[in-house]
Amino acid sequence: MSLFGAIFGIFGFVFGLAAGIVIGYYLFICQQSTDVKDPESRPLVEYDSRSLERMLPEIPLWVKNPDYDRVDWINKFIGTMWPYLDKAICKMIKEIAKPIIAENTVKFKIESVEFETLTLGSLPPTFQGIKVYITEEKELIMEPSIKWAGNPNITVVVKAFGLQATIQAVDLQVFVAPRITLKPLVSIFPCFAKIFVSLMDKPHVDFGLKLFGADVMAIPGLYRFIQDTIKNQVTNMYLWPKTLEVVVMDSSKATKKPVGILQINVLRAQKLRKKDLMGKSDPYVKLKFMDDNLPSKKTTVKKNNLNPEWNEEFKLVVTDPEAQVLELDVYDWEQVGKHERMGMNVIHLKDLTPDEPTLLTLELLKNLDRNDAQNEKSRGELVVEATYKPFKEDEDITEVSDEADEVEKAPEGTPSGGGLLVVTIHEAQDLEGKHHTNPYVRITFKGEEKKTKHIKKSRDPRWEEEFQFVCEEPPVGDKMHLEVCSRPPSIGIHSKENLGYVIISLADAVSNKRINEKYHLIDSKNGRIQVELQWKPS
């Protein structure tokens, strides 16, 4: 009986196991619904802060603050370039630290301080977001949020008094929010003259420090002391509005703003050499600065004359009186063929005394090579009168006396002589063309016309282009016509479109020396244009 009981027990166990598997498969697999429902999705703004923290342990700034932009492409770029940036930055650190170490080793009687290892590790910093400010000045302001939880290995060996100490910095963490300002913006690469860096909040810096292999930061109170010292030192130097200024280029040379006017009176030429076979020569003079790409100014042509008299006056804008050179070329005019140069010479502006007319008799040369034997031949002389008139500095408000009211009642600061009118076309908003919007600005002033570049497919174009007009007298009663046009595509049937215009009275610009305003465009629904006018009296 015991044998039969054992057999039936084994049979019952096997049967029960098989039946359980079959019944379980049927209940849990076959009875499941084959219809798959779409997952429920909700916008992030509908979740509370606790739910967001559960889904995203570290919420980036571009999610928390709408005015921060997402910059994943910068993180990808830095991640790819980091092995090379690591070597370049470490090399720069060594070069910067070398003179500092040399100065302090003598001061503290240290034998040597050397980097045994210097690497920033394999983990690059990340940008959590960036905020960009647009102002009416020629500057670009950026506020990135930078976090770096790196694995650098910086080991320094210090030798002093016959002893050697090894100091190692590891596990560096830096959280910083700087403000980076690039200004002024110029038209010469890299397109800005200075970099200003400041911190918008106290930085968070955490790192490990090992001395002889032991963790120094484990000493009670030392960690907090080092943290506070670093934050206070950095904050005192660079917390906004204090800044770190890095000069990229000389801003005065980079901007090349007008500083004066050169008046040239081309009086006469004498003893010119005959160029024509059948007659004398038909001379005229071309004038231009050697470093300018502007078209040359020209006198009239004097037919059949080797001793012509012009007595014609020209005005040229000066941007660098110490370096600019005026080139004067005398040509023989030809009705057919190329005009032949009869001679040339130059005037260095640094040789002129400001506000004093200088009468110059220039020997005409073949070229500027003083060692060229051809320059020994007589080619005639050119007589000119040159006067460099620097712009007058605006009077300081603090120096205005009790007679200020009388000054305001006069011509309101209108200069007595001529000057330079500088027009800067900054930007426009809400432009709208019927068939295309490729805007550019056409400036018309006293019969002279100038144009900005055209910008493709933009309702909010930004030009930042400057134009100059030399005036014989202050344009108090004059007006300037600005027209915003749209250039048609190269392939298409539509013609040029007018997007609006504005007529600006120049009286305020002359009296105030500078105005920077936005004007509503006539014949435009919502279009506006920002224009800056500066009057530079001679």
Coordinates of C-alpha atoms in Angstrom, one line a residue:
M1 CA 0.0 0.0 0.0
S2 CA 2.8 2.3 0.7
L3 CA 4.2 1.8 -2.8
F4 CA 0.9 2.6 -4.4
G5 CA 0.6 5.7 -2.2
A6 CA 4.0 6.9 -3.3
I7 CA 3.2 6.4 -7.0
F8 CA -0.2 8.2 -6.7
G9 CA 1.5 11.0 -4.8
I10 CA 4.1 11.6 -7.5
F11 CA 1.4 11.3 -10.2
G12 CA -0.7 13.8 -8.4
F13 CA 2.2 16.3 -8.1
V14 CA 3.1 16.1 -11.8
F15 CA -0.6 16.4 -12.8
G16 CA -1.2 19.3 -10.5
L17 CA 1.9 21.1 -11.7
A18 CA 1.0 20.7 -15.4
A19 CA -2.6 21.7 -14.7
G20 CA -1.5 24.8 -12.8
I21 CA 0.8 25.9 -15.6
V22 CA -2.0 25.5 -18.2
I23 CA -4.6 27.3 -16.1
G24 CA -2.1 30.1 -15.2
Y25 CA -1.2 30.6 -18.8
Y26 CA -4.9 30.8 -19.8
L27 CA -5.8 33.3 -17.0
F28 CA -2.8 35.6 -17.2
I29 CA -1.8 35.5 -20.9
C30 CA -4.8 34.5 -23.0
Q31 CA -7.3 36.6 -21.0
Q32 CA -5.3 39.8 -21.4
S33 CA -6.8 42.4 -23.6
T34 CA -5.2 42.7 -27.1
D35 CA -6.2 46.4 -27.3
V36 CA -3.3 48.7 -26.5
K37 CA -4.3 52.1 -25.2
D38 CA -2.3 55.2 -26.1
P39 CA -0.3 56.5 -23.1
E40 CA -1.7 59.6 -21.5
S41 CA 0.6 62.6 -22.1
R42 CA 0.4 66.0 -20.3
P43 CA 2.3 69.2 -20.7
L44 CA 5.1 69.8 -18.2
V45 CA 3.4 73.0 -17.0
E46 CA 0.5 70.9 -15.6
Y47 CA 2.8 69.0 -13.2
D48 CA 3.6 70.4 -9.8
S49 CA 7.2 70.9 -8.6
R50 CA 7.3 67.6 -6.7
S51 CA 6.2 65.6 -9.7
L52 CA 8.7 67.4 -11.9
E53 CA 11.5 66.6 -9.5
R54 CA 10.5 63.0 -9.5
M55 CA 10.6 62.8 -13.3
L56 CA 13.6 65.1 -13.7
P57 CA 16.0 65.1 -10.8
E58 CA 17.8 68.1 -12.3
I59 CA 15.5 70.5 -14.1
P60 CA 17.4 72.6 -16.6
L61 CA 17.1 76.4 -16.6
W62 CA 15.4 76.5 -20.0
V63 CA 12.5 74.6 -18.4
K64 CA 12.4 76.7 -15.2
N65 CA 12.8 80.1 -16.8
P66 CA 11.3 80.8 -20.3
D67 CA 13.9 83.6 -20.9
Y68 CA 16.7 81.1 -21.0
D69 CA 17.4 79.4 -24.3
R70 CA 18.3 75.8 -24.8
V71 CA 21.9 75.3 -26.1
D72 CA 22.4 71.6 -26.6
W73 CA 24.5 72.2 -29.6
I74 CA 27.1 74.0 -27.5
N75 CA 27.3 71.0 -25.1
K76 CA 27.7 68.7 -28.1
F77 CA 30.4 70.9 -29.5
I78 CA 32.3 71.2 -26.2
G79 CA 32.0 67.4 -25.7
T80 CA 33.5 66.7 -29.0
M81 CA 36.3 69.3 -28.6
W82 CA 37.0 68.6 -24.9
P83 CA 40.1 66.4 -25.4
Y84 CA 41.7 69.2 -27.4
L85 CA 40.4 72.0 -25.2
D86 CA 41.8 70.1 -22.2
K87 CA 45.3 70.2 -23.6
A88 CA 45.0 73.8 -24.8
I89 CA 43.6 75.1 -21.5
C90 CA 46.2 73.2 -19.4
K91 CA 49.0 74.7 -21.6
M92 CA 47.6 78.2 -21.1
I93 CA 47.3 77.6 -17.3
K94 CA 51.0 76.7 -17.1
E95 CA 52.0 79.8 -19.1
I96 CA 49.9 82.1 -16.9
A97 CA 51.1 80.4 -13.7
K98 CA 54.8 80.4 -14.6
P99 CA 55.5 84.1 -13.9
I100 CA 53.3 84.0 -10.8
I101 CA 55.1 81.0 -9.4
A102 CA 58.5 82.5 -10.2
E103 CA 57.6 85.7 -8.3
N104 CA 56.3 83.9 -5.2
T105 CA 59.1 81.3 -4.9
V106 CA 61.6 84.1 -4.4
K107 CA 59.2 85.9 -2.0
F108 CA 58.6 82.9 0.2
K109 CA 62.0 81.3 -0.2
I110 CA 60.6 78.2 -2.0
E111 CA 63.0 76.1 -4.1
S112 CA 60.5 75.1 -6.8
V113 CA 56.9 74.6 -7.6
E114 CA 56.1 72.3 -10.5
F115 CA 53.1 70.6 -12.1
E116 CA 53.5 66.9 -11.9
T117 CA 50.2 66.2 -13.6
L118 CA 47.7 68.7 -15.0
T119 CA 44.6 67.5 -16.7
L120 CA 41.0 68.7 -16.5
G121 CA 39.7 65.1 -16.9
S122 CA 37.3 63.6 -19.3
L123 CA 34.1 65.3 -18.2
P124 CA 33.4 68.7 -19.9
P125 CA 31.4 71.5 -18.4
T126 CA 27.8 71.8 -19.5
F127 CA 25.6 74.8 -20.3
Q128 CA 22.2 74.6 -18.6
G129 CA 20.9 77.5 -20.6
I130 CA 21.8 80.9 -21.9
K131 CA 20.1 84.3 -21.8
V132 CA 20.8 87.0 -24.4
Y133 CA 20.0 90.6 -24.0
I134 CA 19.5 93.0 -26.9
T135 CA 20.1 96.6 -26.2
E136 CA 20.2 99.8 -28.3
E137 CA 24.0 100.1 -27.8
K138 CA 26.6 98.4 -29.9
E139 CA 27.1 95.4 -27.6
L140 CA 26.1 91.8 -27.1
I141 CA 25.2 90.6 -23.5
M142 CA 25.0 86.9 -22.7
E143 CA 24.3 85.2 -19.3
P144 CA 25.1 81.4 -19.5
S145 CA 24.5 79.1 -16.6
I146 CA 27.6 76.8 -16.4
K147 CA 27.9 73.6 -14.3
W148 CA 31.0 71.5 -14.2
A149 CA 31.3 68.4 -12.1
G150 CA 34.6 67.2 -13.5
N151 CA 37.3 64.7 -12.7
P152 CA 40.5 66.7 -13.0
N153 CA 43.8 65.6 -11.7
I154 CA 46.0 68.5 -10.7
T155 CA 49.2 67.5 -8.8
V156 CA 51.7 70.1 -7.7
V157 CA 55.1 69.3 -6.2
V158 CA 56.5 71.9 -3.9
K159 CA 60.2 71.8 -2.7
A160 CA 61.3 74.0 0.2
F161 CA 63.9 73.8 3.0
G162 CA 65.0 70.4 1.8
L163 CA 61.5 68.9 2.0
Q164 CA 59.1 67.9 -0.8
A165 CA 55.3 68.1 -0.6
T166 CA 52.8 66.8 -3.1
I167 CA 49.5 68.6 -3.3
Q168 CA 46.6 67.1 -5.4
A169 CA 43.3 68.7 -6.3
V170 CA 40.5 66.3 -7.3
D171 CA 36.7 66.1 -7.8
L172 CA 36.2 69.7 -8.8
Q173 CA 32.7 71.1 -9.0
V174 CA 31.9 74.6 -10.2
F175 CA 28.5 76.2 -10.6
V176 CA 28.7 79.7 -11.9
A177 CA 26.4 82.3 -13.7
P178 CA 28.6 84.9 -15.4
R179 CA 27.5 87.9 -17.5
I180 CA 29.6 88.2 -20.7
T181 CA 29.5 91.5 -22.6
L182 CA 31.1 91.9 -26.0
K183 CA 31.5 95.6 -26.8
P184 CA 31.9 97.7 -28.8
L185 CA 30.8 95.8 -31.8
V186 CA 33.0 96.7 -34.8
S187 CA 33.3 95.7 -38.5
I188 CA 36.8 94.2 -38.0
F189 CA 37.2 90.5 -37.1
P190 CA 36.5 89.2 -34.4
C191 CA 33.9 92.0 -34.5
F192 CA 34.2 93.2 -30.9
A193 CA 36.9 95.2 -29.2
K194 CA 36.6 94.1 -25.5
I195 CA 35.2 91.3 -23.4
F196 CA 33.7 92.2 -20.0
V197 CA 33.0 89.3 -17.6
S198 CA 31.2 89.6 -14.3
L199 CA 29.3 87.2 -12.0
M200 CA 25.6 87.6 -11.3
D201 CA 25.8 85.5 -8.1
K202 CA 28.3 84.0 -5.8
P203 CA 29.9 81.0 -7.4
H204 CA 29.8 77.5 -5.9
V205 CA 33.2 75.8 -5.9
D206 CA 33.9 72.4 -4.4
F207 CA 37.0 70.3 -4.7
G208 CA 39.1 67.7 -2.8
L209 CA 42.6 68.6 -1.7
K210 CA 45.1 65.9 -0.8
L211 CA 48.4 66.5 1.0
F212 CA 50.8 63.5 1.2
G213 CA 47.9 61.4 0.1
A214 CA 45.7 62.4 3.0
D215 CA 42.4 64.3 2.5
V216 CA 43.0 67.8 3.9
M217 CA 39.4 68.7 3.6
A218 CA 38.5 66.2 6.3
I219 CA 40.1 68.5 8.9
P220 CA 37.2 70.1 10.9
G221 CA 36.5 73.7 9.9
L222 CA 39.0 73.8 7.1
Y223 CA 36.5 72.9 4.4
R224 CA 34.1 75.8 5.3
F225 CA 37.0 78.2 5.7
I226 CA 38.4 77.5 2.1
Q227 CA 34.9 77.6 0.7
D228 CA 34.1 81.0 2.2
T229 CA 37.6 82.4 1.3
I230 CA 37.2 81.4 -2.4
K231 CA 33.7 82.8 -2.6
N232 CA 34.6 86.1 -0.9
Q233 CA 37.7 86.6 -3.0
V234 CA 36.0 85.9 -6.3
T235 CA 32.9 88.0 -5.3
N236 CA 35.0 91.0 -4.3
M237 CA 36.7 91.0 -7.7
Y238 CA 34.1 90.0 -10.2
L239 CA 30.5 90.2 -8.7
W240 CA 28.5 92.5 -10.9
P241 CA 28.8 95.5 -11.5
K242 CA 32.6 94.8 -11.0
T243 CA 34.0 93.3 -14.2
L244 CA 37.0 91.6 -15.6
E245 CA 38.0 93.4 -18.7
V246 CA 39.8 91.6 -21.5
V247 CA 41.1 93.8 -24.3
V248 CA 40.9 92.2 -27.7
M249 CA 41.9 95.1 -29.9
D250 CA 42.3 98.9 -29.7
S251 CA 38.7 100.1 -29.8
S252 CA 39.6 103.6 -31.1
K253 CA 41.3 102.0 -34.1
A254 CA 38.7 99.3 -34.5
T255 CA 35.7 101.6 -34.7
K256 CA 37.5 104.2 -36.8
K257 CA 35.1 106.9 -35.9
P258 CA 35.5 110.3 -37.6
V259 CA 37.7 112.6 -35.7
G260 CA 38.0 115.5 -38.1
I261 CA 37.9 116.8 -41.7
L262 CA 40.7 117.4 -44.1
Q263 CA 40.1 120.4 -46.4
I264 CA 42.2 120.2 -49.6
N265 CA 42.3 123.2 -52.0
V266 CA 43.9 122.0 -55.2
L267 CA 45.3 125.3 -56.5
R268 CA 47.4 124.6 -59.6
A269 CA 50.0 122.5 -61.3
Q270 CA 53.0 123.8 -63.2
K271 CA 55.7 122.6 -65.6
L272 CA 53.8 119.4 -66.4
R273 CA 55.3 117.1 -69.0
K274 CA 53.6 116.8 -72.4
K275 CA 51.8 113.5 -72.9
D276 CA 49.8 114.0 -76.2
L277 CA 51.6 113.7 -79.5
M278 CA 49.4 116.2 -81.3
G279 CA 48.9 118.7 -78.4
K280 CA 49.8 119.4 -74.8
S281 CA 47.9 117.5 -72.0
D282 CA 44.5 117.4 -70.4
P283 CA 45.3 117.1 -66.7
Y284 CA 43.1 116.5 -63.7
V285 CA 43.8 115.4 -60.1
K286 CA 42.5 112.5 -58.1
L287 CA 42.5 112.5 -54.3
K288 CA 41.9 109.7 -51.8
F289 CA 43.3 108.3 -48.5
M290 CA 45.6 105.3 -49.2
D291 CA 43.8 103.1 -46.6
D292 CA 40.3 103.9 -47.9
N293 CA 38.1 101.9 -50.2
L294 CA 36.0 104.9 -51.0
P295 CA 35.9 106.3 -54.5
S296 CA 38.5 109.0 -55.3
K297 CA 37.5 112.7 -55.5
K298 CA 38.4 114.4 -58.8
T299 CA 39.0 117.9 -60.1
T300 CA 37.8 119.1 -63.5
V301 CA 39.8 118.4 -66.6
K302 CA 41.8 121.3 -68.0
K303 CA 42.2 120.9 -71.8
N304 CA 45.5 121.5 -73.5
N305 CA 47.2 123.0 -70.5
L306 CA 50.6 122.2 -68.9
N307 CA 50.2 124.9 -66.2
P308 CA 46.5 124.4 -65.2
E309 CA 44.8 126.2 -62.4
W310 CA 41.9 124.6 -60.6
N311 CA 41.4 126.3 -57.2
E312 CA 38.9 123.6 -56.3
E313 CA 38.2 122.6 -52.7
F314 CA 37.5 119.1 -51.4
K315 CA 36.7 117.7 -47.9
L316 CA 37.6 114.2 -46.7
V317 CA 36.7 112.5 -43.4
V318 CA 39.6 111.8 -41.1
T319 CA 39.6 108.8 -38.8
D320 CA 43.3 108.4 -37.8
P321 CA 45.3 111.6 -38.3
E322 CA 48.5 109.9 -37.0
A323 CA 48.5 107.2 -39.7
Q324 CA 46.4 108.3 -42.6
V325 CA 48.1 109.4 -45.8
L326 CA 46.5 111.4 -48.6
E327 CA 47.5 110.4 -52.1
L328 CA 47.3 112.9 -55.0
D329 CA 47.6 111.7 -58.6
V330 CA 47.7 113.9 -61.7
Y331 CA 46.3 112.2 -64.8
D332 CA 46.1 113.0 -68.4
W333 CA 42.5 112.6 -69.6
E334 CA 42.0 110.6 -72.8
Q335 CA 38.7 110.5 -74.7
V336 CA 39.6 106.9 -75.9
G337 CA 41.7 104.5 -73.9
K338 CA 43.2 104.5 -70.5
H339 CA 44.1 107.7 -68.7
E340 CA 47.8 108.0 -68.2
R341 CA 49.2 109.1 -64.8
M342 CA 51.5 112.1 -65.1
G343 CA 52.8 112.0 -61.5
M344 CA 51.9 111.6 -57.9
N345 CA 52.8 112.4 -54.3
V346 CA 51.4 112.1 -50.8
I347 CA 50.6 114.2 -47.7
H348 CA 51.1 112.7 -44.3
L349 CA 48.3 114.1 -42.0
K350 CA 50.6 113.9 -39.0
D351 CA 52.8 116.6 -40.6
L352 CA 49.9 119.1 -40.6
T353 CA 49.2 121.5 -37.7
P354 CA 45.5 121.3 -36.7
D355 CA 43.4 124.3 -37.7
E356 CA 46.3 126.0 -39.6
P357 CA 46.2 126.1 -43.4
T358 CA 49.5 124.7 -44.9
L359 CA 50.6 125.7 -48.4
L360 CA 52.4 122.7 -50.0
T361 CA 54.3 122.5 -53.3
L362 CA 54.6 118.8 -54.1
E363 CA 57.2 117.5 -56.6
L364 CA 55.4 114.9 -58.9
L365 CA 57.0 111.5 -58.7
K366 CA 56.7 108.3 -60.8
N367 CA 56.1 106.3 -57.6
L368 CA 56.8 106.4 -53.8
D369 CA 60.1 104.5 -54.1
R370 CA 62.7 107.2 -53.3
N371 CA 65.5 105.0 -54.7
D372 CA 63.9 104.7 -58.1
A373 CA 66.0 106.5 -60.7
Q374 CA 62.8 107.5 -62.7
N375 CA 61.9 109.8 -59.8
E376 CA 64.9 112.0 -60.6
K377 CA 63.2 113.2 -63.8
S378 CA 61.2 116.4 -63.6
R379 CA 57.5 115.8 -63.9
G380 CA 56.2 119.1 -62.7
E381 CA 54.8 120.4 -59.4
L382 CA 51.4 120.4 -57.8
V383 CA 50.4 123.2 -55.4
V384 CA 47.8 122.5 -52.8
E385 CA 46.6 124.1 -49.5
A386 CA 45.8 121.6 -46.8
T387 CA 43.9 122.2 -43.5
Y388 CA 43.1 119.5 -40.9
K389 CA 40.2 120.5 -38.7
P390 CA 39.6 118.1 -35.8
F391 CA 36.2 117.9 -34.4
K392 CA 35.6 120.0 -31.3
E393 CA 34.8 118.2 -28.0
D394 CA 31.4 118.7 -26.6
E395 CA 31.4 121.1 -23.6
D396 CA 31.1 119.5 -20.2
I397 CA 27.7 120.1 -18.5
T398 CA 29.4 120.6 -15.2
E399 CA 31.3 123.6 -16.6
V400 CA 28.2 125.5 -17.7
S401 CA 27.8 128.7 -15.8
D402 CA 24.8 130.8 -14.9
E403 CA 24.7 131.9 -18.5
A404 CA 23.3 128.5 -19.6
D405 CA 19.9 130.0 -20.3
E406 CA 21.4 132.5 -22.7
V407 CA 23.2 129.7 -24.5
E408 CA 20.0 127.7 -24.9
K409 CA 18.2 130.8 -26.3
A410 CA 20.8 131.3 -29.0
P411 CA 21.1 128.8 -31.8
E412 CA 21.0 125.9 -29.3
G413 CA 24.6 124.8 -29.9
T414 CA 24.5 125.1 -33.7
P415 CA 28.2 125.4 -34.8
S416 CA 29.2 128.3 -37.0
G417 CA 31.1 126.2 -39.6
G418 CA 30.4 123.0 -41.5
G419 CA 30.8 119.5 -40.2
L420 CA 30.0 115.8 -40.6
L421 CA 26.6 114.2 -40.4
V422 CA 26.9 110.5 -39.3
V423 CA 23.8 108.4 -39.9
T424 CA 23.6 104.9 -38.4
I425 CA 20.8 102.6 -39.5
H426 CA 20.3 100.2 -36.6
E427 CA 17.3 98.0 -37.3
A428 CA 13.6 97.8 -38.2
Q429 CA 10.6 95.9 -36.9
D430 CA 7.3 94.6 -38.3
L431 CA 8.1 95.2 -42.0
E432 CA 5.7 93.5 -44.4
G433 CA 5.8 93.2 -48.1
K434 CA 3.1 92.2 -50.4
H435 CA 5.0 89.5 -52.3
H436 CA 8.5 89.5 -50.6
T437 CA 10.3 91.0 -47.7
N438 CA 14.0 91.4 -48.4
P439 CA 14.5 94.8 -46.9
Y440 CA 17.2 97.5 -47.4
V441 CA 17.2 101.2 -46.6
R442 CA 17.8 104.0 -49.2
I443 CA 19.0 107.3 -47.7
T444 CA 18.6 110.5 -49.7
F445 CA 20.2 113.7 -48.5
K446 CA 20.9 116.8 -50.6
G447 CA 20.8 114.9 -53.8
E448 CA 23.2 112.2 -52.5
E449 CA 21.9 108.7 -52.2
K450 CA 23.3 105.8 -50.1
K451 CA 22.0 102.3 -49.5
T452 CA 22.4 99.6 -46.8
K453 CA 22.8 95.9 -47.7
H454 CA 19.6 94.0 -48.2
I455 CA 18.7 91.2 -45.8
K456 CA 16.8 88.2 -47.1
K457 CA 13.4 87.2 -45.8
S458 CA 13.3 89.2 -42.6
R459 CA 10.5 91.3 -41.1
D460 CA 12.8 92.4 -38.3
P461 CA 16.1 93.2 -40.1
R462 CA 19.2 94.5 -38.2
W463 CA 21.8 96.4 -40.3
E464 CA 24.0 98.4 -38.0
E465 CA 25.5 100.3 -40.9
E466 CA 27.0 103.8 -40.7
F467 CA 27.0 106.5 -43.4
Q468 CA 28.7 109.9 -43.5
F469 CA 27.7 113.1 -45.2
V470 CA 30.1 116.1 -45.3
C471 CA 28.2 119.4 -44.9
E472 CA 29.3 122.9 -45.8
E473 CA 27.1 124.3 -43.1
P474 CA 24.9 122.9 -40.3
P475 CA 21.8 121.3 -41.9
V476 CA 19.4 123.1 -39.5
G477 CA 16.7 123.5 -42.1
D478 CA 17.4 120.4 -44.1
K479 CA 15.5 117.0 -44.0
M480 CA 16.6 113.5 -44.7
H481 CA 14.5 111.0 -46.6
L482 CA 14.7 107.3 -45.5
E483 CA 12.9 104.7 -47.6
V484 CA 12.7 101.0 -46.7
C485 CA 12.5 98.9 -49.8
S486 CA 12.4 95.2 -50.6
R487 CA 14.5 93.7 -53.3
P488 CA 12.8 91.0 -55.3
P489 CA 14.2 87.4 -55.5
S490 CA 16.7 86.8 -58.3
I491 CA 14.2 84.3 -59.7
G492 CA 10.6 85.6 -59.9
I493 CA 8.2 87.9 -61.6
H494 CA 7.7 90.5 -58.9
S495 CA 9.4 93.9 -58.9
K496 CA 10.8 96.0 -56.1
E497 CA 8.4 97.0 -53.3
N498 CA 8.3 100.0 -51.0
L499 CA 7.8 99.0 -47.3
G500 CA 7.5 102.5 -45.9
Y501 CA 9.4 105.7 -45.6
V502 CA 10.1 108.5 -43.1
I503 CA 11.3 112.1 -43.4
I504 CA 13.5 113.3 -40.6
S505 CA 14.2 116.9 -39.7
L506 CA 17.8 117.4 -38.9
A507 CA 17.4 120.5 -36.6
D508 CA 17.3 118.3 -33.4
A509 CA 20.4 116.4 -34.5
V510 CA 22.4 119.6 -34.9
S511 CA 21.2 121.2 -31.7
N512 CA 21.6 118.0 -29.5
K513 CA 24.7 116.7 -31.3
R514 CA 23.2 113.1 -31.1
I515 CA 19.7 111.6 -31.3
N516 CA 18.8 107.9 -31.4
E517 CA 15.1 107.3 -32.0
K518 CA 12.6 104.9 -33.5
Y519 CA 10.3 106.3 -36.2
H520 CA 7.0 104.9 -37.5
L521 CA 7.2 104.3 -41.2
I522 CA 4.7 106.1 -43.4
D523 CA 2.7 103.8 -45.7
S524 CA 3.4 100.8 -43.4
K525 CA 0.9 99.2 -41.1
N526 CA 3.2 98.6 -38.1
G527 CA 6.7 99.1 -39.4
R528 CA 9.3 101.0 -37.4
I529 CA 12.9 101.9 -38.0
Q530 CA 15.6 102.9 -35.5
V531 CA 18.0 105.6 -36.7
E532 CA 20.9 107.3 -34.9
L533 CA 22.1 110.8 -36.1
Q534 CA 25.3 112.5 -34.9
W535 CA 26.4 115.9 -35.8
K536 CA 30.2 116.5 -35.7
P537 CA 31.0 120.2 -36.1
S538 CA 34.3 121.2 -37.7

